[in-house]
PDB file of N, CA and C in Angstrom:
ATOM      1  N   MET A 221       4.231   4.983  12.491  1.00  0.00           N
ATOM      2  CA  MET A 221       5.630   4.935  12.108  1.00  0.00           C
ATOM      3  C   MET A 221       5.988   3.498  11.768  1.00  0.00           C
ATOM      4  N   ALA A 222       6.736   3.346  10.679  1.00  0.00           N
ATOM      5  CA  ALA A 222       7.142   2.023  10.224  1.00  0.00           C
ATOM      6  C   ALA A 222       8.626   1.797  10.520  1.00  0.00           C
ATOM      7  N   ALA A 223       8.986   0.550  10.688  1.00  0.00           N
ATOM      8  CA  ALA A 223      10.386   0.171  10.883  1.00  0.00           C
ATOM      9  C   ALA A 223      10.816  -0.695   9.719  1.00  0.00           C
ATOM     10  N   GLY A 224      12.021  -0.443   9.222  1.00  0.00           N
ATOM     11  CA  GLY A 224      12.544  -1.207   8.102  1.00  0.00           C
ATOM     12  C   GLY A 224      14.048  -1.022   7.999  1.00  0.00           C
ATOM     13  N   THR A 225      14.579  -1.211   6.798  1.00  0.00           N
ATOM     14  CA  THR A 225      16.015  -1.173   6.574  1.00  0.00           C
ATOM     15  C   THR A 225      16.367  -0.215   5.447  1.00  0.00           C
ATOM     16  N   ILE A 226      17.398   0.593   5.671  1.00  0.00           N
ATOM     17  CA  ILE A 226      18.003   1.401   4.609  1.00  0.00           C
ATOM     18  C   ILE A 226      19.276   0.673   4.188  1.00  0.00           C
ATOM     19  N   ARG A 227      19.428   0.446   2.878  1.00  0.00           N
ATOM     20  CA  ARG A 227      20.645  -0.168   2.338  1.00  0.00           C
ATOM     21  C   ARG A 227      21.381   0.873   1.512  1.00  0.00           C
ATOM     22  N   TYR A 228      22.647   1.045   1.829  1.00  0.00           N
ATOM     23  CA  TYR A 228      23.488   2.009   1.123  1.00  0.00           C
ATOM     24  C   TYR A 228      24.376   1.262   0.133  1.00  0.00           C
ATOM     25  N   TRP A 229      24.550   1.843  -1.059  1.00  0.00           N
ATOM     26  CA  TRP A 229      25.383   1.233  -2.091  1.00  0.00           C
ATOM     27  C   TRP A 229      26.493   2.196  -2.499  1.00  0.00           C
ATOM     28  N   ALA A 230      27.633   1.635  -2.870  1.00  0.00           N
ATOM     29  CA  ALA A 230      28.778   2.352  -3.442  1.00  0.00           C
ATOM     30  C   ALA A 230      29.182   3.566  -2.595  1.00  0.00           C
ATOM     31  N   ALA A 231      29.177   4.764  -3.173  1.00  0.00           N
ATOM     32  CA  ALA A 231      29.634   5.963  -2.460  1.00  0.00           C
ATOM     33  C   ALA A 231      28.776   6.252  -1.234  1.00  0.00           C
ATOM     34  N   ALA A 232      27.500   5.913  -1.273  1.00  0.00           N
ATOM     35  CA  ALA A 232      26.635   6.130  -0.105  1.00  0.00           C
ATOM     36  C   ALA A 232      27.059   5.217   1.041  1.00  0.00           C
ATOM     37  N   LYS A 233      27.422   3.997   0.716  1.00  0.00           N
ATOM     38  CA  LYS A 233      27.907   3.048   1.725  1.00  0.00           C
ATOM     39  C   LYS A 233      29.194   3.558   2.363  1.00  0.00           C
ATOM     40  N   ALA A 234      30.096   4.053   1.543  1.00  0.00           N
ATOM     41  CA  ALA A 234      31.349   4.599   2.068  1.00  0.00           C
ATOM     42  C   ALA A 234      31.097   5.816   2.948  1.00  0.00           C
ATOM     43  N   ALA A 235      30.219   6.695   2.522  1.00  0.00           N
ATOM     44  CA  ALA A 235      29.938   7.915   3.282  1.00  0.00           C
ATOM     45  C   ALA A 235      29.224   7.626   4.598  1.00  0.00           C
ATOM     46  N   ALA A 236      28.333   6.628   4.604  1.00  0.00           N
ATOM     47  CA  ALA A 236      27.605   6.272   5.828  1.00  0.00           C
ATOM     48  C   ALA A 236      28.464   5.428   6.759  1.00  0.00           C
ATOM     49  N   GLY A 237      29.453   4.748   6.202  1.00  0.00           N
ATOM     50  CA  GLY A 237      30.294   3.872   7.006  1.00  0.00           C
ATOM     51  C   GLY A 237      29.610   2.567   7.372  1.00  0.00           C
ATOM     52  N   THR A 238      28.557   2.236   6.658  1.00  0.00           N
ATOM     53  CA  THR A 238      27.820   0.995   6.910  1.00  0.00           C
ATOM     54  C   THR A 238      27.060   0.610   5.641  1.00  0.00           C
ATOM     55  N   ALA A 239      26.797  -0.672   5.481  1.00  0.00           N
ATOM     56  CA  ALA A 239      26.044  -1.150   4.324  1.00  0.00           C
ATOM     57  C   ALA A 239      24.541  -1.005   4.529  1.00  0.00           C
ATOM     58  N   GLU A 240      24.104  -1.089   5.778  1.00  0.00           N
ATOM     59  CA  GLU A 240      22.671  -0.947   6.056  1.00  0.00           C
ATOM     60  C   GLU A 240      22.446  -0.580   7.508  1.00  0.00           C
ATOM     61  N   GLU A 241      21.269  -0.036   7.739  1.00  0.00           N
ATOM     62  CA  GLU A 241      20.868   0.339   9.096  1.00  0.00           C
ATOM     63  C   GLU A 241      19.353   0.410   9.147  1.00  0.00           C
ATOM     64  N   PRO A 242      18.777   0.341  10.329  1.00  0.00           N
ATOM     65  CA  PRO A 242      17.323   0.392  10.446  1.00  0.00           C
ATOM     66  C   PRO A 242      16.787   1.805  10.279  1.00  0.00           C
ATOM     67  N   TYR A 243      15.537   1.892   9.851  1.00  0.00           N
ATOM     68  CA  TYR A 243      14.816   3.170   9.889  1.00  0.00           C
ATOM     69  C   TYR A 243      13.574   3.005  10.745  1.00  0.00           C
ATOM     70  N   ALA A 244      13.126   4.104  11.301  1.00  0.00           N
ATOM     71  CA  ALA A 244      11.834   4.202  11.981  1.00  0.00           C
ATOM     72  C   ALA A 244      11.249   5.519  11.506  1.00  0.00           C
ATOM     73  N   ALA A 245      10.380   5.462  10.505  1.00  0.00           N
ATOM     74  CA  ALA A 245       9.874   6.670   9.859  1.00  0.00           C
ATOM     75  C   ALA A 245       8.574   6.362   9.133  1.00  0.00           C
ATOM     76  N   THR A 246       7.817   7.389   8.860  1.00  0.00           N
ATOM     77  CA  THR A 246       6.576   7.256   8.110  1.00  0.00           C
ATOM     78  C   THR A 246       6.799   7.478   6.620  1.00  0.00           C
ATOM     79  N   THR A 247       7.720   8.403   6.277  1.00  0.00           N
ATOM     80  CA  THR A 247       7.988   8.734   4.876  1.00  0.00           C
ATOM     81  C   THR A 247       9.469   8.612   4.560  1.00  0.00           C
ATOM     82  N   LEU A 248       9.769   8.576   3.279  1.00  0.00           N
ATOM     83  CA  LEU A 248      11.158   8.549   2.841  1.00  0.00           C
ATOM     84  C   LEU A 248      11.884   9.803   3.317  1.00  0.00           C
ATOM     85  N   ALA A 249      11.230  10.952   3.277  1.00  0.00           N
ATOM     86  CA  ALA A 249      11.859  12.194   3.740  1.00  0.00           C
ATOM     87  C   ALA A 249      12.291  12.077   5.199  1.00  0.00           C
ATOM     88  N   GLU A 250      11.445  11.520   6.051  1.00  0.00           N
ATOM     89  CA  GLU A 250      11.791  11.350   7.470  1.00  0.00           C
ATOM     90  C   GLU A 250      12.963  10.395   7.645  1.00  0.00           C
ATOM     91  N   ALA A 251      12.977   9.304   6.896  1.00  0.00           N
ATOM     92  CA  ALA A 251      14.067   8.333   7.000  1.00  0.00           C
ATOM     93  C   ALA A 251      15.389   8.955   6.560  1.00  0.00           C
ATOM     94  N   LEU A 252      15.359   9.729   5.478  1.00  0.00           N
ATOM     95  CA  LEU A 252      16.592  10.360   4.996  1.00  0.00           C
ATOM     96  C   LEU A 252      17.057  11.469   5.924  1.00  0.00           C
ATOM     97  N   ASP A 253      16.122  12.215   6.500  1.00  0.00           N
ATOM     98  CA  ASP A 253      16.507  13.242   7.480  1.00  0.00           C
ATOM     99  C   ASP A 253      17.217  12.612   8.676  1.00  0.00           C
ATOM    100  N   ALA A 254      16.707  11.480   9.142  1.00  0.00           N
ATOM    101  CA  ALA A 254      17.341  10.791  10.265  1.00  0.00           C
ATOM    102  C   ALA A 254      18.728  10.282   9.873  1.00  0.00           C
ATOM    103  N   ALA A 255      18.875   9.787   8.641  1.00  0.00           N
ATOM    104  CA  ALA A 255      20.183   9.327   8.170  1.00  0.00           C
ATOM    105  C   ALA A 255      21.174  10.490   8.113  1.00  0.00           C
ATOM    106  N   ARG A 256      20.714  11.650   7.654  1.00  0.00           N
ATOM    107  CA  ARG A 256      21.590  12.834   7.617  1.00  0.00           C
ATOM    108  C   ARG A 256      22.032  13.237   9.019  1.00  0.00           C
ATOM    109  N   THR A 257      21.150  13.106   9.983  1.00  0.00           N
ATOM    110  CA  THR A 257      21.493  13.444  11.364  1.00  0.00           C
ATOM    111  C   THR A 257      22.518  12.457  11.925  1.00  0.00           C
ATOM    112  N   ARG A 258      22.339  11.171  11.627  1.00  0.00           N
ATOM    113  CA  ARG A 258      23.274  10.147  12.117  1.00  0.00           C
ATOM    114  C   ARG A 258      24.641  10.231  11.448  1.00  0.00           C
ATOM    115  N   HIS A 259      24.652  10.682  10.186  1.00  0.00           N
ATOM    116  CA  HIS A 259      25.886  10.679   9.390  1.00  0.00           C
ATOM    117  C   HIS A 259      26.113  12.052   8.750  1.00  0.00           C
ATOM    118  N   PRO A 260      26.368  13.071   9.550  1.00  0.00           N
ATOM    119  CA  PRO A 260      26.600  14.395   8.966  1.00  0.00           C
ATOM    120  C   PRO A 260      27.902  14.377   8.144  1.00  0.00           C
ATOM    121  N   GLY A 261      27.988  15.261   7.220  1.00  0.00           N
ATOM    122  CA  GLY A 261      29.199  15.335   6.407  1.00  0.00           C
ATOM    123  C   GLY A 261      28.972  14.791   5.022  1.00  0.00           C
ATOM    124  N   GLU A 262      29.826  13.869   4.607  1.00  0.00           N
ATOM    125  CA  GLU A 262      29.829  13.391   3.223  1.00  0.00           C
ATOM    126  C   GLU A 262      28.509  12.751   2.801  1.00  0.00           C
ATOM    127  N   LEU A 263      27.845  12.009   3.681  1.00  0.00           N
ATOM    128  CA  LEU A 263      26.585  11.373   3.292  1.00  0.00           C
ATOM    129  C   LEU A 263      25.556  12.422   2.897  1.00  0.00           C
ATOM    130  N   VAL A 264      25.521  13.533   3.581  1.00  0.00           N
ATOM    131  CA  VAL A 264      24.573  14.604   3.244  1.00  0.00           C
ATOM    132  C   VAL A 264      24.773  15.026   1.788  1.00  0.00           C
ATOM    133  N   ARG A 265      26.020  15.172   1.368  1.00  0.00           N
ATOM    134  CA  ARG A 265      26.322  15.571  -0.011  1.00  0.00           C
ATOM    135  C   ARG A 265      26.011  14.440  -0.998  1.00  0.00           C
ATOM    136  N   VAL A 266      26.339  13.210  -0.629  1.00  0.00           N
ATOM    137  CA  VAL A 266      26.095  12.076  -1.517  1.00  0.00           C
ATOM    138  C   VAL A 266      24.592  11.894  -1.763  1.00  0.00           C
ATOM    139  N   LEU A 267      23.787  12.053  -0.739  1.00  0.00           N
ATOM    140  CA  LEU A 267      22.339  11.849  -0.886  1.00  0.00           C
ATOM    141  C   LEU A 267      21.712  12.786  -1.910  1.00  0.00           C
ATOM    142  N   LEU A 268      22.315  13.940  -2.126  1.00  0.00           N
ATOM    143  CA  LEU A 268      21.802  14.888  -3.123  1.00  0.00           C
ATOM    144  C   LEU A 268      21.865  14.320  -4.534  1.00  0.00           C
ATOM    145  N   ARG A 269      22.767  13.373  -4.770  1.00  0.00           N
ATOM    146  CA  ARG A 269      22.971  12.809  -6.113  1.00  0.00           C
ATOM    147  C   ARG A 269      22.350  11.426  -6.274  1.00  0.00           C
ATOM    148  N   CYS A 270      21.753  10.900  -5.228  1.00  0.00           N
ATOM    149  CA  CYS A 270      21.263   9.518  -5.248  1.00  0.00           C
ATOM    150  C   CYS A 270      19.866   9.394  -5.827  1.00  0.00           C
ATOM    151  N   SER A 271      19.594   8.189  -6.305  1.00  0.00           N
ATOM    152  CA  SER A 271      18.222   7.786  -6.586  1.00  0.00           C
ATOM    153  C   SER A 271      17.848   6.750  -5.531  1.00  0.00           C
ATOM    154  N   PHE A 272      16.548   6.491  -5.411  1.00  0.00           N
ATOM    155  CA  PHE A 272      16.068   5.641  -4.329  1.00  0.00           C
ATOM    156  C   PHE A 272      15.051   4.629  -4.848  1.00  0.00           C
ATOM    157  N   LEU A 273      15.131   3.438  -4.289  1.00  0.00           N
ATOM    158  CA  LEU A 273      14.102   2.421  -4.491  1.00  0.00           C
ATOM    159  C   LEU A 273      13.455   2.173  -3.140  1.00  0.00           C
ATOM    160  N   VAL A 274      12.148   2.119  -3.108  1.00  0.00           N
ATOM    161  CA  VAL A 274      11.423   1.775  -1.885  1.00  0.00           C
ATOM    162  C   VAL A 274      10.666   0.493  -2.169  1.00  0.00           C
ATOM    163  N   ASP A 275      11.054  -0.548  -1.468  1.00  0.00           N
ATOM    164  CA  ASP A 275      10.473  -1.873  -1.662  1.00  0.00           C
ATOM    165  C   ASP A 275      10.519  -2.286  -3.135  1.00  0.00           C
ATOM    166  N   GLY A 276      11.657  -1.973  -3.776  1.00  0.00           N
ATOM    167  CA  GLY A 276      11.889  -2.373  -5.161  1.00  0.00           C
ATOM    168  C   GLY A 276      11.337  -1.444  -6.219  1.00  0.00           C
ATOM    169  N   ALA A 277      10.569  -0.435  -5.828  1.00  0.00           N
ATOM    170  CA  ALA A 277       9.971   0.491  -6.788  1.00  0.00           C
ATOM    171  C   ALA A 277      10.753   1.805  -6.830  1.00  0.00           C
ATOM    172  N   PRO A 278      11.082   2.292  -8.027  1.00  0.00           N
ATOM    173  CA  PRO A 278      11.807   3.562  -8.119  1.00  0.00           C
ATOM    174  C   PRO A 278      10.970   4.729  -7.589  1.00  0.00           C
ATOM    175  N   VAL A 279      11.628   5.617  -6.847  1.00  0.00           N
ATOM    176  CA  VAL A 279      10.958   6.818  -6.336  1.00  0.00           C
ATOM    177  C   VAL A 279      10.830   7.846  -7.448  1.00  0.00           C
ATOM    178  N   GLY A 280      11.835   7.925  -8.307  1.00  0.00           N
ATOM    179  CA  GLY A 280      11.797   8.867  -9.423  1.00  0.00           C
ATOM    180  C   GLY A 280      11.700  10.306  -8.941  1.00  0.00           C
ATOM    181  N   ALA A 281      10.849  11.085  -9.574  1.00  0.00           N
ATOM    182  CA  ALA A 281      10.718  12.515  -9.270  1.00  0.00           C
ATOM    183  C   ALA A 281       9.702  12.808  -8.166  1.00  0.00           C
ATOM    184  N   ARG A 282       9.117  11.766  -7.572  1.00  0.00           N
ATOM    185  CA  ARG A 282       8.142  12.012  -6.496  1.00  0.00           C
ATOM    186  C   ARG A 282       8.809  12.711  -5.316  1.00  0.00           C
ATOM    187  N   ARG A 283       8.078  13.598  -4.698  1.00  0.00           N
ATOM    188  CA  ARG A 283       8.580  14.279  -3.502  1.00  0.00           C
ATOM    189  C   ARG A 283       8.726  13.248  -2.390  1.00  0.00           C
ATOM    190  N   HIS A 284       9.855  13.291  -1.702  1.00  0.00           N
ATOM    191  CA  HIS A 284      10.137  12.294  -0.666  1.00  0.00           C
ATOM    192  C   HIS A 284       9.126  12.336   0.479  1.00  0.00           C
ATOM    193  N   GLU A 285       8.503  13.487   0.690  1.00  0.00           N
ATOM    194  CA  GLU A 285       7.478  13.609   1.734  1.00  0.00           C
ATOM    195  C   GLU A 285       6.225  12.805   1.397  1.00  0.00           C
ATOM    196  N   THR A 286       6.048  12.484   0.123  1.00  0.00           N
ATOM    197  CA  THR A 286       4.839  11.765  -0.301  1.00  0.00           C
ATOM    198  C   THR A 286       5.057  10.256  -0.398  1.00  0.00           C
ATOM    199  N   VAL A 287       6.299   9.808  -0.230  1.00  0.00           N
ATOM    200  CA  VAL A 287       6.608   8.378  -0.365  1.00  0.00           C
ATOM    201  C   VAL A 287       6.516   7.731   1.009  1.00  0.00           C
ATOM    202  N   ARG A 288       5.454   6.972   1.224  1.00  0.00           N
ATOM    203  CA  ARG A 288       5.213   6.329   2.510  1.00  0.00           C
ATOM    204  C   ARG A 288       6.031   5.044   2.610  1.00  0.00           C
ATOM    205  N   LEU A 289       6.519   4.786   3.808  1.00  0.00           N
ATOM    206  CA  LEU A 289       7.306   3.581   4.061  1.00  0.00           C
ATOM    207  C   LEU A 289       6.459   2.543   4.767  1.00  0.00           C
ATOM    208  N   ALA A 290       6.723   1.285   4.445  1.00  0.00           N
ATOM    209  CA  ALA A 290       5.966   0.165   5.001  1.00  0.00           C
ATOM    210  C   ALA A 290       6.735  -0.494   6.134  1.00  0.00           C
ATOM    211  N   GLU A 291       5.996  -1.086   7.036  1.00  0.00           N
ATOM    212  CA  GLU A 291       6.600  -1.902   8.093  1.00  0.00           C
ATOM    213  C   GLU A 291       7.377  -3.040   7.438  1.00  0.00           C
ATOM    214  N   GLY A 292       8.642  -3.195   7.840  1.00  0.00           N
ATOM    215  CA  GLY A 292       9.474  -4.244   7.282  1.00  0.00           C
ATOM    216  C   GLY A 292       9.997  -3.949   5.887  1.00  0.00           C
ATOM    217  N   GLY A 293       9.842  -2.706   5.442  1.00  0.00           N
ATOM    218  CA  GLY A 293      10.255  -2.323   4.089  1.00  0.00           C
ATOM    219  C   GLY A 293      11.749  -2.094   3.953  1.00  0.00           C
ATOM    220  N   THR A 294      12.141  -1.813   2.718  1.00  0.00           N
ATOM    221  CA  THR A 294      13.539  -1.563   2.407  1.00  0.00           C
ATOM    222  C   THR A 294      13.670  -0.325   1.529  1.00  0.00           C
ATOM    223  N   VAL A 295      14.608   0.535   1.897  1.00  0.00           N
ATOM    224  CA  VAL A 295      14.975   1.701   1.086  1.00  0.00           C
ATOM    225  C   VAL A 295      16.384   1.445   0.563  1.00  0.00           C
ATOM    226  N   GLU A 296      16.536   1.456  -0.758  1.00  0.00           N
ATOM    227  CA  GLU A 296      17.843   1.297  -1.389  1.00  0.00           C
ATOM    228  C   GLU A 296      18.338   2.681  -1.796  1.00  0.00           C
ATOM    229  N   VAL A 297      19.548   3.033  -1.374  1.00  0.00           N
ATOM    230  CA  VAL A 297      20.153   4.335  -1.679  1.00  0.00           C
ATOM    231  C   VAL A 297      21.203   4.100  -2.754  1.00  0.00           C
ATOM    232  N   LEU A 298      20.950   4.623  -3.957  1.00  0.00           N
ATOM    233  CA  LEU A 298      21.769   4.309  -5.121  1.00  0.00           C
ATOM    234  C   LEU A 298      22.431   5.564  -5.689  1.00  0.00           C
ATOM    235  N   PRO A 299      23.721   5.739  -5.422  1.00  0.00           N
ATOM    236  CA  PRO A 299      24.428   6.854  -6.045  1.00  0.00           C
ATOM    237  C   PRO A 299      24.617   6.580  -7.541  1.00  0.00           C
ATOM    238  N   PRO A 300      24.925   7.609  -8.321  1.00  0.00           N
ATOM    239  CA  PRO A 300      25.193   7.365  -9.741  1.00  0.00           C
ATOM    240  C   PRO A 300      26.381   6.412  -9.890  1.00  0.00           C
ATOM    241  N   PHE A 301      26.259   5.480 -10.812  1.00  0.00           N
ATOM    242  CA  PHE A 301      27.328   4.518 -11.055  1.00  0.00           C
ATOM    243  C   PHE A 301      27.993   4.852 -12.386  1.00  0.00           C
ATOM    244  N   ALA A 302      29.304   4.777 -12.431  1.00  0.00           N
ATOM    245  CA  ALA A 302      30.030   5.012 -13.677  1.00  0.00           C
ATOM    246  C   ALA A 302      29.672   3.922 -14.681  1.00  0.00           C
ATOM    247  N   GLY A 303      29.297   4.334 -15.869  1.00  0.00           N
ATOM    248  CA  GLY A 303      28.997   3.381 -16.922  1.00  0.00           C
ATOM    249  C   GLY A 303      27.691   2.637 -16.759  1.00  0.00           C
ATOM    250  N   GLY A 304      26.837   3.060 -15.773  1.00  0.00           N
ATOM    251  CA  GLY A 304      25.627   2.270 -15.562  1.00  0.00           C
ATOM    252  C   GLY A 304      24.378   3.018 -15.550  1.00  0.00           C
TER     253      GLY A 304
END
């Protein structure tokens, strides 16, 4: 299991009520499941529309169960931005 940081942007930040928090997970799917448990409600809905960067690399269409997280890594949670 790796420990790192999840950073929330825009609507995800508002829904989580925080700009960032730690993760302890092996995959992106595990980290997001834990975030959904910590922040039930609006964040669960927002995450359905988000894209993700893991250590600066886009996740794209890869299954979240296959995206491994690194010790000291960063997950960026990016909701759709108007005009961007």
